[in-house]
PDB file of C-alpha atoms in Angstrom:
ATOM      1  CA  UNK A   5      -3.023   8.160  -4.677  1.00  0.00           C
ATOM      2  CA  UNK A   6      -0.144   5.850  -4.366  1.00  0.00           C
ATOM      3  CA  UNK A   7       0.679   2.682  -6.043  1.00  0.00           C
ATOM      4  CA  UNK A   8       2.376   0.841  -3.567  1.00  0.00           C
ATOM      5  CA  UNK A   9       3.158   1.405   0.640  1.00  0.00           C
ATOM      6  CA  UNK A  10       6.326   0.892   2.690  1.00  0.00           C
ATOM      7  CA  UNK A  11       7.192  -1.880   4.886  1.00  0.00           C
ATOM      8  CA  UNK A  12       9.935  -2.592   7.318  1.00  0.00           C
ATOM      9  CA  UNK A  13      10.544  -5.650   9.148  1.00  0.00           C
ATOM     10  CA  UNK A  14      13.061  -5.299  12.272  1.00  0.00           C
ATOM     11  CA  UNK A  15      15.484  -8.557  11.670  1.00  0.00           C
ATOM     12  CA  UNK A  16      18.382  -9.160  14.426  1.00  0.00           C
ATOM     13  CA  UNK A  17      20.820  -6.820  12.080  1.00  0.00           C
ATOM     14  CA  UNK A  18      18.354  -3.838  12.221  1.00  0.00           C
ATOM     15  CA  UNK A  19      15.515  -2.260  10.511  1.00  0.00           C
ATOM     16  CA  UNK A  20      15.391  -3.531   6.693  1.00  0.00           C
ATOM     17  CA  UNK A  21      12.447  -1.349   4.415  1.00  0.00           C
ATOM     18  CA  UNK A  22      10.919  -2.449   1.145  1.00  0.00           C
ATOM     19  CA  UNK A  23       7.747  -1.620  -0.788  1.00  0.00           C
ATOM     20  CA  UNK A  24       4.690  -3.698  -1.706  1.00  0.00           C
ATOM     21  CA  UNK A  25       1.485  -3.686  -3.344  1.00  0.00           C
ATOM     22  CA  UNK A  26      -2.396  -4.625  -2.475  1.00  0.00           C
ATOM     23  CA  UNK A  27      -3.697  -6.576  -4.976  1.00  0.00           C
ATOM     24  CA  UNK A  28      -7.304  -8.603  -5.373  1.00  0.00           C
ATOM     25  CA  UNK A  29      -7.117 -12.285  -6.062  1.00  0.00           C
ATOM     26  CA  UNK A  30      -9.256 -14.977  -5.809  1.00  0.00           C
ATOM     27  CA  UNK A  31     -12.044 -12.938  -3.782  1.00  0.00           C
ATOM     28  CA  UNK A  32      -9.112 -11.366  -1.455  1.00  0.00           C
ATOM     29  CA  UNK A  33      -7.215  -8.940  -0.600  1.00  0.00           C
ATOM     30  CA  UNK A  34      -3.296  -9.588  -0.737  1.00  0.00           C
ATOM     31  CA  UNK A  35      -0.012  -7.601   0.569  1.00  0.00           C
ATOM     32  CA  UNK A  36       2.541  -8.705  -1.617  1.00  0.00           C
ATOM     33  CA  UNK A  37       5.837  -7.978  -0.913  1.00  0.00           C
ATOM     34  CA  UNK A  38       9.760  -9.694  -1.158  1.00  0.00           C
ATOM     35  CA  UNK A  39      10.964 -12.199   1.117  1.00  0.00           C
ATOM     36  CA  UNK A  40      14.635 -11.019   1.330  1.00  0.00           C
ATOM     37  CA  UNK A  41      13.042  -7.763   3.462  1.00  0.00           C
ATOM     38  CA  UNK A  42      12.850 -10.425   5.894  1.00  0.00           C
ATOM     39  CA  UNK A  43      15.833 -12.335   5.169  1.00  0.00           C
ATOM     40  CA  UNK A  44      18.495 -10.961   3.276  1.00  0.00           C
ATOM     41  CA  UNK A  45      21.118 -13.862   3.082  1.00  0.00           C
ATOM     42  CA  UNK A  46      20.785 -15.197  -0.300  1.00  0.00           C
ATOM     43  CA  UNK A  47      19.406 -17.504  -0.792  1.00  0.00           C
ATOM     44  CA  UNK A  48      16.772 -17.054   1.107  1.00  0.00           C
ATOM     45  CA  UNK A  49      16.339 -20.148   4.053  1.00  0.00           C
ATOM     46  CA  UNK A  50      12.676 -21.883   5.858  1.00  0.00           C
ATOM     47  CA  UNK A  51      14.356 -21.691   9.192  1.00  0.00           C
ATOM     48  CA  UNK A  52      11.157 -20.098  10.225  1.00  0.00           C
ATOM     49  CA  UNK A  53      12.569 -19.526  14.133  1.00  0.00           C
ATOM     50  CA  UNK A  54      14.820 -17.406  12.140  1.00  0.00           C
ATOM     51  CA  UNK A  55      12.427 -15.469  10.758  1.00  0.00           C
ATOM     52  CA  UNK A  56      11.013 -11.859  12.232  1.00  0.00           C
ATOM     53  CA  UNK A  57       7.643 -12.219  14.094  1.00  0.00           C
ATOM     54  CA  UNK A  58       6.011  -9.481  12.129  1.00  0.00           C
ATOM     55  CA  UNK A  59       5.959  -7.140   8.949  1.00  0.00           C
ATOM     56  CA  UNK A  60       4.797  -3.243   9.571  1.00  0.00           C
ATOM     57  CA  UNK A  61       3.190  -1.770   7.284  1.00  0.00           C
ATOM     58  CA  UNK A  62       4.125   2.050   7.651  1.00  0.00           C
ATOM     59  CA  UNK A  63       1.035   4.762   7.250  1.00  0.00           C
ATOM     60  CA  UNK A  64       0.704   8.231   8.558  1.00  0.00           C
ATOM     61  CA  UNK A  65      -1.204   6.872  11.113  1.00  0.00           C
ATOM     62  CA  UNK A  66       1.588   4.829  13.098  1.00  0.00           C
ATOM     63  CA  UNK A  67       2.449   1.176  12.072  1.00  0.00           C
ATOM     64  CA  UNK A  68      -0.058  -1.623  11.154  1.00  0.00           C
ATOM     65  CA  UNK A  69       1.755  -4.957  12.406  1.00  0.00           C
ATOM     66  CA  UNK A  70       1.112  -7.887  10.461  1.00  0.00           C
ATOM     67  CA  UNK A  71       2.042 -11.525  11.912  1.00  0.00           C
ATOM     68  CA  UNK A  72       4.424 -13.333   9.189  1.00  0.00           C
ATOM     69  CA  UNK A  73       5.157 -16.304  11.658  1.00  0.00           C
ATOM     70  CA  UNK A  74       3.004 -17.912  13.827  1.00  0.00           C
ATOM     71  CA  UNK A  75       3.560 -20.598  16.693  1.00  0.00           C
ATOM     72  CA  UNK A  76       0.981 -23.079  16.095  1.00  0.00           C
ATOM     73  CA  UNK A  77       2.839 -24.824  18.580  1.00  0.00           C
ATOM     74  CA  UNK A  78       5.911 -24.956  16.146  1.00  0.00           C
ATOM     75  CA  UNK A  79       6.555 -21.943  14.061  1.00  0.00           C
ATOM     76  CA  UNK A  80       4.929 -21.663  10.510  1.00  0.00           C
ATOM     77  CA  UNK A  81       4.629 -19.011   8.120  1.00  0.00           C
ATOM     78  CA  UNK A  82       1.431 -16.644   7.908  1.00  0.00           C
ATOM     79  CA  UNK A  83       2.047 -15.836   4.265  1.00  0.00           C
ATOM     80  CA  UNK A  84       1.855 -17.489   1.034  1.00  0.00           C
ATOM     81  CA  UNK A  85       5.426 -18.801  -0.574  1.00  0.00           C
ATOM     82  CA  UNK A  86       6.714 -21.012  -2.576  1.00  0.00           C
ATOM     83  CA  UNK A  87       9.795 -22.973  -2.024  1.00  0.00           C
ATOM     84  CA  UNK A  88      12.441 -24.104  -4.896  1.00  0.00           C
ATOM     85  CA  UNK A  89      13.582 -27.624  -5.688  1.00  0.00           C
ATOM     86  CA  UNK A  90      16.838 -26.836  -3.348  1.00  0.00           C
ATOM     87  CA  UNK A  91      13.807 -25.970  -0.320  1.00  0.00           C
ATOM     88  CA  UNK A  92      14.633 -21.738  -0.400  1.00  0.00           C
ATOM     89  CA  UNK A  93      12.110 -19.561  -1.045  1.00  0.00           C
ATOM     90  CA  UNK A  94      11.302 -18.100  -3.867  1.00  0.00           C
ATOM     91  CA  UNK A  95      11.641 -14.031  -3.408  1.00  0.00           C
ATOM     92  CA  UNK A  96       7.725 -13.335  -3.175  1.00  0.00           C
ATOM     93  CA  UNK A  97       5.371 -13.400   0.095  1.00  0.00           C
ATOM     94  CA  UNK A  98       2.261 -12.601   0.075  1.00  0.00           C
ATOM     95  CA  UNK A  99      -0.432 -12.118   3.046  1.00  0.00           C
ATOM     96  CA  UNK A 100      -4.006 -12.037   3.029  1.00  0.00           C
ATOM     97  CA  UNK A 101      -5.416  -9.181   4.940  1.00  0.00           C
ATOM     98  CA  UNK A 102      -8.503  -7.653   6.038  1.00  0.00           C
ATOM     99  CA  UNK A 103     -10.174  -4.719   3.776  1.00  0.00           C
ATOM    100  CA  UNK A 104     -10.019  -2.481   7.072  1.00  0.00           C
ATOM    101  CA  UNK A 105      -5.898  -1.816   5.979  1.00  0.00           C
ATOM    102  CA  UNK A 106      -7.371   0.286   3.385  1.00  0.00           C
ATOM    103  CA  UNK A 107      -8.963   3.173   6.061  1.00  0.00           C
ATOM    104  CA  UNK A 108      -5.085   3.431   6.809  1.00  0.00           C
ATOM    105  CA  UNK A 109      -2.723   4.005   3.392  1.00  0.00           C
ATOM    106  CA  UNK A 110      -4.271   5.831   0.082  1.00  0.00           C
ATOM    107  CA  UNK A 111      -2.975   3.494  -2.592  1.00  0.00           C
ATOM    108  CA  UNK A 112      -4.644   1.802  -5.906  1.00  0.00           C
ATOM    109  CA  UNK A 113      -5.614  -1.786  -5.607  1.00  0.00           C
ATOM    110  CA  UNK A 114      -4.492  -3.894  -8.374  1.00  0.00           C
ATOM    111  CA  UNK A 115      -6.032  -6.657 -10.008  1.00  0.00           C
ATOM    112  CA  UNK A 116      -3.766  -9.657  -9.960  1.00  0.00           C
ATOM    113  CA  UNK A 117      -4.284 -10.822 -14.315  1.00  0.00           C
ATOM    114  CA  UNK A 118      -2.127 -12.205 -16.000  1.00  0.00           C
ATOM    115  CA  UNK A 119      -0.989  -8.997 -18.032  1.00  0.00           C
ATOM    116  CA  UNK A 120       1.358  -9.311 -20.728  1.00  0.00           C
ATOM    117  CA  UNK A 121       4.269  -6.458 -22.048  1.00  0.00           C
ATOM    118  CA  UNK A 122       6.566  -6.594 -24.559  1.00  0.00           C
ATOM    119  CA  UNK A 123      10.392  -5.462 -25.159  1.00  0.00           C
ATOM    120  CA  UNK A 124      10.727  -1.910 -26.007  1.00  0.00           C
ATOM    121  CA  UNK A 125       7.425  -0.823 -23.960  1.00  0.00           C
ATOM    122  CA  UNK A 126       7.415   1.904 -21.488  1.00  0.00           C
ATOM    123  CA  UNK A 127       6.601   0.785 -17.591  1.00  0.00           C
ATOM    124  CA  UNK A 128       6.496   2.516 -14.515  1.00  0.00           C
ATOM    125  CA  UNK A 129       8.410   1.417 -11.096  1.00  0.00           C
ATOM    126  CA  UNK A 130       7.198   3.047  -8.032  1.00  0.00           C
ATOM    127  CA  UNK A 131       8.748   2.061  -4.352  1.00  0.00           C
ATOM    128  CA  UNK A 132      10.453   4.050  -1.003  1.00  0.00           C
ATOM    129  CA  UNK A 133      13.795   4.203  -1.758  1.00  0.00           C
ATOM    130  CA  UNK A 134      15.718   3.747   1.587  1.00  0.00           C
ATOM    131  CA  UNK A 135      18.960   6.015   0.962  1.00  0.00           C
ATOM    132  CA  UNK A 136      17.078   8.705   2.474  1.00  0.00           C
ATOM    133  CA  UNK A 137      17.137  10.558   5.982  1.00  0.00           C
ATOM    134  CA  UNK A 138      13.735  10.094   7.492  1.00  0.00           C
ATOM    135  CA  UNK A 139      12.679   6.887   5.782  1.00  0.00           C
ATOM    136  CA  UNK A 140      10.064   6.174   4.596  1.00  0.00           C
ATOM    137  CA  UNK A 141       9.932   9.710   1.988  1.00  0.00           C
ATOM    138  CA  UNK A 142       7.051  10.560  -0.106  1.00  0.00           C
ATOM    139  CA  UNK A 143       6.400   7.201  -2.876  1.00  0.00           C
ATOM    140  CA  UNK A 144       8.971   7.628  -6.064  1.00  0.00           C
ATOM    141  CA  UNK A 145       8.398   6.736  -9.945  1.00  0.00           C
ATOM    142  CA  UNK A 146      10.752   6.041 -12.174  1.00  0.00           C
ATOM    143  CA  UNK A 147      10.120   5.674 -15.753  1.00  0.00           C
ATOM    144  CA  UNK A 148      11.702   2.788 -17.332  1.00  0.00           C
ATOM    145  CA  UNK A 149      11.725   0.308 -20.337  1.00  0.00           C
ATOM    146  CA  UNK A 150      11.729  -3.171 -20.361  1.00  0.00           C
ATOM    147  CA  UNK A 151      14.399  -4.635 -22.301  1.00  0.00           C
ATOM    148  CA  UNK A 152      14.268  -8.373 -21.578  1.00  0.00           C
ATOM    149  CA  UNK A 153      13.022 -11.384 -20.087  1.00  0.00           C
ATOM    150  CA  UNK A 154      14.212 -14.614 -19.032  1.00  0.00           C
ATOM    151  CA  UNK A 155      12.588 -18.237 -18.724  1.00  0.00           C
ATOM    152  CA  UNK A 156      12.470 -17.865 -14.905  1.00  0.00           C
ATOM    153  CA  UNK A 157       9.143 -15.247 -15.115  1.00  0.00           C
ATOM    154  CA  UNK A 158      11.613 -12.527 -14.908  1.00  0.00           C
ATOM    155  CA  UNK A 159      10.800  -8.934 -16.291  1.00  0.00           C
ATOM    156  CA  UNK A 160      14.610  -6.877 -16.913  1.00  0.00           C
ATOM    157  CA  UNK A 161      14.078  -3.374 -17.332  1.00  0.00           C
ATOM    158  CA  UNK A 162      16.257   0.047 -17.472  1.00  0.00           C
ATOM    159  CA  UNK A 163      17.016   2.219 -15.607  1.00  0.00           C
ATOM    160  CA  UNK A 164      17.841   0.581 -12.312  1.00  0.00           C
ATOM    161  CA  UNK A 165      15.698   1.013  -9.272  1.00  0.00           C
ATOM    162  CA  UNK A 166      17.640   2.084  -6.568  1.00  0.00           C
ATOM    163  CA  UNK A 167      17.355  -0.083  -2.818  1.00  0.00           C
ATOM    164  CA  UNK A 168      13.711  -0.016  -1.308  1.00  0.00           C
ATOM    165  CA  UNK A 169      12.259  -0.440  -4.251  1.00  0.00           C
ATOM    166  CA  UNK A 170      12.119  -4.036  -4.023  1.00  0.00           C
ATOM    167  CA  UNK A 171       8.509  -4.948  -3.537  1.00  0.00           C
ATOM    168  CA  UNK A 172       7.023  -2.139  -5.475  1.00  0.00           C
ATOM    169  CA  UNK A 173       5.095  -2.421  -8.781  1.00  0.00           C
ATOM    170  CA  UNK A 174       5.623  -2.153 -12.451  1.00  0.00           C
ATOM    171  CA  UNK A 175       3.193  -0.785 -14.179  1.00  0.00           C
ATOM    172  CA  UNK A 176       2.133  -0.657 -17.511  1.00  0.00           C
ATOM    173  CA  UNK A 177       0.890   2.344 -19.654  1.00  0.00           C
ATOM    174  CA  UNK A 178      -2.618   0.733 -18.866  1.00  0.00           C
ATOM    175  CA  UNK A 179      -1.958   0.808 -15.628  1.00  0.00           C
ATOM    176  CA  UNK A 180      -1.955  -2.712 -15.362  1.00  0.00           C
ATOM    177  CA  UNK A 181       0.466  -4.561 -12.467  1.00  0.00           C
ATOM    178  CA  UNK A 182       2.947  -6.682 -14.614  1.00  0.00           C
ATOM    179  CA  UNK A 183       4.956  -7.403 -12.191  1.00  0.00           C
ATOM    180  CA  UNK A 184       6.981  -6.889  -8.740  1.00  0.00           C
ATOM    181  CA  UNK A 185      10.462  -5.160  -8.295  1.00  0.00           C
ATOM    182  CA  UNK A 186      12.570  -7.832  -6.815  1.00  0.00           C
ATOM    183  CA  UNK A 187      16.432  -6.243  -7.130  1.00  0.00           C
ATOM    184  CA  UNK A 188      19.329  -5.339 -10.330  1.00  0.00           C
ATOM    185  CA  UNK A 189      22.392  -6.966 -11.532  1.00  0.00           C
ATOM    186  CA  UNK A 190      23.709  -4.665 -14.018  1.00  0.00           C
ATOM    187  CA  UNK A 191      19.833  -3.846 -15.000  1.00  0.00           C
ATOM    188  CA  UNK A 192      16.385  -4.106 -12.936  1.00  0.00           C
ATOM    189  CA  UNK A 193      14.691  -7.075 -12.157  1.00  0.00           C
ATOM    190  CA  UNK A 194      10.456  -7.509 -11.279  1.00  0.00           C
ATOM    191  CA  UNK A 195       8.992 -10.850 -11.266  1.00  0.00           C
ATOM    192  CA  UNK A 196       5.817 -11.518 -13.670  1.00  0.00           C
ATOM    193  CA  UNK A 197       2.373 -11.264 -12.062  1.00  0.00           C
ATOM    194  CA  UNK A 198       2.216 -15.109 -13.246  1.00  0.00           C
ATOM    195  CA  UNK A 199       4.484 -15.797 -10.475  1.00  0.00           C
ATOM    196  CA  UNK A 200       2.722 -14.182  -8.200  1.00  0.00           C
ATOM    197  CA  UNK A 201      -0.483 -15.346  -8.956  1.00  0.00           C
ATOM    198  CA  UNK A 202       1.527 -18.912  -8.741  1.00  0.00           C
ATOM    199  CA  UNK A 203       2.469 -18.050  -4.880  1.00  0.00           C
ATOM    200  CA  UNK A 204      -0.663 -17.027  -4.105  1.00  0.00           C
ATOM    201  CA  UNK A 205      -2.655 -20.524  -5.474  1.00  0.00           C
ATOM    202  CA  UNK A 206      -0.032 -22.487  -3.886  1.00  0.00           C
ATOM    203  CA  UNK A 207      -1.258 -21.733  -0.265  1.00  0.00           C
ATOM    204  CA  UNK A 208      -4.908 -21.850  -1.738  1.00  0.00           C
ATOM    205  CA  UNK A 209      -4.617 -25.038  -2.222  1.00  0.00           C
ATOM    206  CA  UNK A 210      -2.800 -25.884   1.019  1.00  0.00           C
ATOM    207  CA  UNK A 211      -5.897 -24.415   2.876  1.00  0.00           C
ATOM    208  CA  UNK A 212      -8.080 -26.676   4.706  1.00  0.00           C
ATOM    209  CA  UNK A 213     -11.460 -26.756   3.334  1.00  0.00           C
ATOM    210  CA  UNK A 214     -14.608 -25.906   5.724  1.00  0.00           C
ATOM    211  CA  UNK A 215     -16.547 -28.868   7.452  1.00  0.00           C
ATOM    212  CA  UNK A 216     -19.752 -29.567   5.374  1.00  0.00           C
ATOM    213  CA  UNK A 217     -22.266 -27.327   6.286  1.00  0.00           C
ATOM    214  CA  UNK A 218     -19.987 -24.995   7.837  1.00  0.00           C
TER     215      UNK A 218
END
């Protein structure tokens, strides 16, 4: 079984691929994933006309489209984000999606806790790589440690993931998901579940609630 499944979102550049992860939260199923697979300038901008209509999911079965903006009449995001105090997102989106996606890709389905690691312990990374012929190849692991964090909910670990990556897990030796792959500088970089979990309850709360009775 896998631990994560490609994605690829066709911008006005080309085809960009990434990993992500299914994960249950709050009573739901989520697709988690980066935002710059979407947008790569840096950082990332809410122009949402600017943003691709949809996010595939790839399986062996063809491509699962998922909406990411919808006209409703003026264009609005159908994921969960967060913006930062400048107004760019913050590199996690996250989707809820119906348990059917699961007939389609074999992959574990992680529970969303707030797992903790420390520095020194042993973690797994697993994503598509994209520096390959006939993308997306068979799911890769590397076997890294993490060797720092910073106040931003940032998990640094060694050795580097390589592009595509970004969106995949790390995993502990429990098999726990501490995090999401986001990119390197001079080491790699996942973001804690916390943040996650922070994206996600964001657009929880944004939801309208039902009408009484409903």
């Amino acid at each position: 079984m896998n631990r994560s499944v490609p994605v690829s979102v066709q911008t006005s550049a080309g085809s960009n691929g990434a990993s992500g992860i299914l994960a249950k939260y709050s009573g739901e199923l989520w697709l988690i994933t980066v935002a710059h697979v979407a947008v790569t300038e840096r950082p990332i901008h809410s122009n949402w006309t600017e943003w691709p209509k949809d996010l595939a999911v790839m399986t062996d079965k063809g491509k699962i489209l998922i909406p990411m903006i919808r006209e409703t009449p003026e264009p609005k995001p159908g994921f969960a984000h967060v913006k930062d105090e400048s107004g760019h997102v913050i590199d996690i989106i996250a989707f809820a999606v119906d348990e059917a996606i699961l007939e389609y890709v074999d992959v574990e389905v992680f529970e969303l806790e707030d797992w903790q690691a420390e520095v020194g312990d042993r973690v797994a990374v697993c994503g598509y790589p994209t520096a390959v012929d006939n993308w997306p190849d068979p799911e890769k692991q590397i076997d890294a440690s993490i060797i720092g964090y910073n106040p931003g909910g940032a998990i640094h670990f060694a050795p580097l993931a390589s592009h595509g990556f970004s969106g995949g897990p790390m995993i502990s030796k429990h098999g726990e998901l501490l995090g999401m792959v986001v990119g390197s500088n001079g080491h790699g970089t996942a973001l804690m579940s916390q943040a996650i979990r922070m994206v996600i309850d964001s657009a929880l709360s944004r939801r309208k609630p039902l009408p009484n009775g409903a």
